[in-house]
Coordinates of C-alpha atoms in Angstrom, one line a residue:
X30 CA -32.6 -18.6 58.5
X31 CA -30.2 -16.0 59.6
X32 CA -29.7 -12.3 60.1
X33 CA -27.2 -9.7 61.3
X34 CA -27.8 -6.9 63.7
X35 CA -25.5 -4.0 64.6
X36 CA -25.3 -1.8 67.7
X37 CA -26.9 1.6 67.6
X38 CA -24.1 2.5 70.0
X39 CA -21.3 0.0 70.1
X40 CA -19.1 0.3 73.2
X41 CA -16.2 -1.5 74.9
X42 CA -17.3 -3.9 77.7
X43 CA -18.0 -2.1 80.9
X44 CA -18.3 1.4 79.6
X45 CA -21.5 3.4 79.6
X46 CA -24.0 2.9 76.8
X47 CA -24.2 6.0 74.5
X48 CA -27.6 7.5 73.7
X49 CA -29.5 4.3 72.6
X50 CA -29.1 0.8 74.1
X51 CA -30.2 -1.0 71.0
X52 CA -29.1 -2.9 67.9
X53 CA -30.5 -2.4 64.4
X54 CA -30.9 -5.1 61.7
X55 CA -28.8 -4.4 58.6
X56 CA -29.2 -7.7 56.7
X57 CA -31.2 -10.9 56.8
X58 CA -31.9 -13.9 54.7
X59 CA -34.8 -16.4 54.4
X60 CA -37.6 -14.2 55.7
X61 CA -40.7 -12.8 53.9
X62 CA -39.5 -9.3 54.8
X63 CA -35.9 -8.2 55.4
X64 CA -36.6 -6.3 58.6
X65 CA -33.7 -3.9 57.8
X66 CA -33.8 -1.1 60.4
X67 CA -35.7 -3.1 63.0
X68 CA -34.6 -2.5 66.6
X69 CA -33.5 -5.0 69.3
X70 CA -32.8 -3.6 72.7
X71 CA -29.8 -4.8 74.6
X72 CA -30.7 -7.6 76.9
X73 CA -33.9 -8.6 75.0
X74 CA -34.2 -12.0 73.4
X75 CA -31.2 -14.1 72.4
X76 CA -29.8 -11.3 70.2
X77 CA -29.9 -8.7 72.9
X78 CA -28.5 -11.0 75.6
X79 CA -25.7 -12.2 73.3
X80 CA -24.8 -8.5 72.7
X81 CA -24.9 -7.6 76.4
X82 CA -23.0 -10.6 77.7
X83 CA -20.6 -10.9 74.7
X84 CA -21.2 -14.6 74.7
X85 CA -23.0 -17.1 72.3
X86 CA -26.6 -18.0 73.2
X87 CA -28.0 -21.3 71.9
X88 CA -31.6 -22.4 72.5
X89 CA -32.7 -25.8 71.4
X90 CA -36.3 -25.9 72.7
X91 CA -38.5 -22.8 72.9
X92 CA -40.7 -23.4 75.9
X93 CA -44.5 -22.9 75.8
X94 CA -44.1 -20.1 78.4
X95 CA -41.6 -18.2 76.1
X96 CA -43.9 -18.6 73.1
X97 CA -46.9 -17.4 75.1
X98 CA -45.0 -14.4 76.5
X99 CA -43.7 -13.5 73.0
X100 CA -47.3 -13.6 71.6
X101 CA -48.5 -11.3 74.3
X102 CA -45.6 -8.9 73.7
X103 CA -46.2 -8.9 69.9
X104 CA -49.9 -8.2 70.5
X105 CA -49.2 -5.3 72.9
X106 CA -46.7 -3.9 70.4
X107 CA -49.2 -4.1 67.6
X108 CA -51.6 -2.1 69.7
X109 CA -49.1 0.6 70.5
X110 CA -48.9 -0.3 74.2
X111 CA -45.2 -1.0 74.4
X112 CA -42.2 1.3 73.9
X113 CA -39.4 -1.2 73.9
X114 CA -39.6 -2.0 70.2
X115 CA -39.7 0.1 67.1
X116 CA -43.1 -0.7 65.7
X117 CA -42.5 0.9 62.3
X118 CA -40.1 -2.0 61.2
X119 CA -40.9 -5.4 62.6
X120 CA -38.0 -7.7 63.5
X121 CA -37.7 -10.6 61.0
X122 CA -38.4 -14.0 62.5
X123 CA -40.0 -17.4 62.0
X124 CA -43.5 -17.7 63.3
X125 CA -42.8 -21.3 64.4
X126 CA -39.2 -20.9 65.6
X127 CA -38.0 -23.8 67.8
X128 CA -34.2 -23.2 67.9
X129 CA -32.0 -20.1 67.9
X130 CA -28.3 -19.4 67.9
X131 CA -26.9 -15.8 68.4
X132 CA -23.2 -15.0 68.4
X133 CA -21.7 -11.6 69.2
X134 CA -19.3 -9.9 66.8
X135 CA -16.7 -8.3 69.0
X136 CA -13.0 -7.4 68.9
X137 CA -11.1 -6.8 72.1
X138 CA -14.4 -6.4 74.0
X139 CA -15.8 -3.9 71.6
X140 CA -19.3 -4.7 70.5
X141 CA -19.7 -4.5 66.7
X142 CA -22.8 -6.6 66.1
X143 CA -24.6 -10.0 66.4
X144 CA -25.1 -12.9 64.0
X145 CA -28.3 -14.8 64.6
X146 CA -29.7 -18.0 63.0
X147 CA -33.0 -19.8 63.8
X148 CA -34.9 -22.9 62.7
X149 CA -38.3 -24.4 63.0
X150 CA -36.7 -27.7 64.2
X151 CA -35.8 -28.6 67.8
X152 CA -32.1 -28.9 68.5
X153 CA -31.3 -27.6 65.1
X154 CA -27.9 -26.2 66.2
X155 CA -25.1 -28.1 67.9
X156 CA -21.6 -27.2 69.2
X157 CA -20.1 -27.5 65.7
X158 CA -22.6 -24.9 64.4
X159 CA -21.8 -22.6 67.3
X160 CA -18.0 -23.0 66.7
X161 CA -18.5 -22.1 63.0
X162 CA -20.6 -19.0 63.8
X163 CA -18.0 -17.9 66.4
X164 CA -15.3 -18.2 63.7
X165 CA -17.3 -16.3 61.2
X166 CA -18.1 -13.6 63.7
X167 CA -14.4 -13.2 64.5
X168 CA -13.6 -12.8 60.8
X169 CA -16.4 -10.3 60.3
X170 CA -15.2 -8.3 63.3
X171 CA -11.7 -8.0 62.0
X172 CA -12.9 -7.0 58.6
X173 CA -15.2 -4.4 60.0
X174 CA -12.5 -2.7 62.1
X175 CA -10.1 -2.8 59.1
X176 CA -12.7 -1.0 56.9
X177 CA -13.3 1.6 59.6
X178 CA -9.7 2.3 60.1
X179 CA -8.9 2.6 56.4
X180 CA -12.1 4.3 55.2
X181 CA -11.2 8.0 55.5
X182 CA -10.0 10.0 52.5
X183 CA -9.3 13.7 52.1
X184 CA -12.4 15.8 51.8
X185 CA -11.2 17.7 48.7
X186 CA -11.9 14.6 46.5
X187 CA -15.6 14.5 47.6
X188 CA -17.2 17.9 46.8
X189 CA -18.7 17.1 43.4
X190 CA -22.1 18.8 42.9
X191 CA -25.3 17.5 41.4
X192 CA -26.6 17.8 37.9
X193 CA -29.8 19.9 38.5
X194 CA -31.3 18.8 35.2
X195 CA -31.6 15.3 36.5
X196 CA -34.1 16.4 39.2
X197 CA -37.2 17.4 37.3
X198 CA -40.6 16.3 38.4
X199 CA -42.9 16.6 41.4
X200 CA -41.0 17.6 44.6
X201 CA -40.5 14.7 47.1
X202 CA -41.2 15.7 50.7
X203 CA -38.5 14.7 53.2
X204 CA -39.4 15.4 56.8
X205 CA -37.0 15.3 59.8
X206 CA -38.1 15.2 63.4
X207 CA -35.4 16.6 65.5
X208 CA -36.6 14.9 68.7
X209 CA -35.3 11.5 67.7
X210 CA -33.9 12.2 64.1
X211 CA -36.8 10.3 62.5
X212 CA -37.0 10.6 58.8
X213 CA -40.2 10.3 56.6
X214 CA -39.9 10.3 52.8
X215 CA -43.3 11.2 51.5
X216 CA -45.7 9.6 53.9
X217 CA -43.4 6.6 54.6
X218 CA -41.2 6.1 57.6
X219 CA -37.5 5.6 56.6
X220 CA -35.1 5.6 59.5
X221 CA -34.3 7.2 62.8
X222 CA -31.5 7.8 65.3
X223 CA -27.9 8.3 64.1
X224 CA -28.7 6.9 60.7
X225 CA -31.5 9.5 60.4
X226 CA -29.1 12.4 61.4
X227 CA -26.6 11.2 58.7
X228 CA -29.4 11.2 56.1
X229 CA -30.6 14.6 57.1
X230 CA -27.1 16.1 56.9
X231 CA -26.7 14.7 53.4
X232 CA -30.1 16.1 52.3
X233 CA -29.3 19.5 53.7
X234 CA -26.0 19.7 51.9
X235 CA -27.6 18.4 48.7
X236 CA -30.4 21.0 48.8
X237 CA -28.3 24.0 49.8
X238 CA -25.0 23.3 48.0
X239 CA -25.9 20.7 45.4
X240 CA -23.4 18.3 46.8
X241 CA -23.7 14.6 45.9
X242 CA -20.3 13.2 47.0
X243 CA -19.1 12.8 50.6
X244 CA -16.3 11.1 52.5
X245 CA -16.6 9.0 55.7
X246 CA -14.1 11.3 57.3
X247 CA -16.2 14.4 57.0
X248 CA -19.3 12.6 58.1
X249 CA -17.5 11.3 61.2
X250 CA -16.4 14.9 62.1
X251 CA -19.7 16.6 61.2
X252 CA -21.2 18.1 64.4
X253 CA -24.7 17.8 62.9
X254 CA -24.4 14.0 63.1
X255 CA -24.7 12.7 66.6
X256 CA -22.2 9.9 66.6
X257 CA -21.3 8.4 70.0
X258 CA -17.8 9.2 71.3
X259 CA -16.8 5.6 71.4
X260 CA -17.3 2.9 68.7
X261 CA -19.2 5.1 66.3
X262 CA -19.6 2.3 63.7
X263 CA -20.3 4.8 61.0
X264 CA -19.9 2.3 58.2
X265 CA -22.6 0.0 59.6
X266 CA -25.0 2.9 59.8
X267 CA -24.3 3.8 56.2
X268 CA -25.0 0.2 55.1
X269 CA -28.3 0.3 57.0
X270 CA -29.3 3.6 55.4
X271 CA -28.3 2.4 51.9
X272 CA -30.5 -0.7 52.3
X273 CA -33.4 1.1 53.7
X274 CA -33.4 3.5 50.7
X275 CA -33.2 0.6 48.3
X276 CA -36.1 -1.1 50.0
X277 CA -38.2 2.1 49.9
X278 CA -37.3 2.8 46.2
X279 CA -38.2 6.5 46.8
X280 CA -36.0 8.1 44.2
X281 CA -33.0 8.6 46.6
X282 CA -30.1 6.3 46.8
X283 CA -26.7 6.1 48.3
X284 CA -23.9 4.4 46.3
X285 CA -20.4 3.5 47.3
X286 CA -17.7 5.4 45.3
X287 CA -14.4 3.9 46.2
X288 CA -12.9 3.4 49.6
X289 CA -14.3 5.8 52.2
X290 CA -16.5 7.7 49.7
X291 CA -20.3 7.7 49.0
X292 CA -22.5 9.5 46.5
X293 CA -26.1 10.5 46.5
X294 CA -28.4 9.7 43.6
X295 CA -31.5 11.9 43.6
X296 CA -34.1 11.4 40.8
X297 CA -36.6 14.1 41.9
X298 CA -36.5 17.6 43.4
X299 CA -36.7 17.6 47.2
X300 CA -38.8 19.6 49.7
X301 CA -37.1 19.4 53.1
X302 CA -39.2 20.0 56.2
X303 CA -37.4 20.2 59.6
X304 CA -39.7 19.7 62.6
X305 CA -38.1 20.9 65.8
X306 CA -38.4 19.1 69.1
X307 CA -41.3 20.3 71.3
X308 CA -40.5 22.9 73.9
X309 CA -40.3 21.5 77.5
X310 CA -43.6 21.9 79.4
X311 CA -45.3 23.1 76.3
X312 CA -49.1 22.9 76.6
X313 CA -51.5 22.8 73.7
X314 CA -54.3 25.4 74.3
X315 CA -57.8 24.9 72.9

């Protein structure tokens, strides 16, 4: 059983964390639900500790105390009494996990993500498994940086407009909450944070200009998208957003259109609703 998580704000070792100190799941395998978009704070669990320390973490026996503490935490989270985890999307995991192995994906001290594997058996992972995961993480890190450095193309190639005849039907409500860039499509939660701001920028350009094609370069430079100054990891966020849309199957999709280019596919007309953040010290009057 394995998964991959990517920083919400990747950073070089020792520099300040930007905006959100968390990682988001972009892929998993072997679980009942993918958990794509679920959040893991830095320093929490084997994934968060591996990311914070930039070191592999291997656990062969889950203690009874750890299992009891996790059960309490999950119960509090389900009741809405904790704020450390994003309750809308649960983190994928085995209910009877006994062993875990988490390996950071990093290049020159720059955090790019974490690979994690788990098993229901005690001592399921040994030094050979750890070495293999470290080698895979190093390869993934190199590939990720290569894609980021070579993903930008001139904007002029990416200003294709939509075919309005393809968007007949009942309007689909898309709500954006400016306070944390949360997105709801219809009544369903989709995404939040930087990935949410990317999606909202795409939706606004589609609705106002009819645009369906975009380049990574223009998204990276767009002031509406609140990318961190260091280690923006735009490509990982686009992958996360693409997979969340595929899971929701809401009539909006993002497709790759060559290197450094993406395209929107919209099957219904849209109704965009932007909800501003509350004013400071605002008081609701009866």
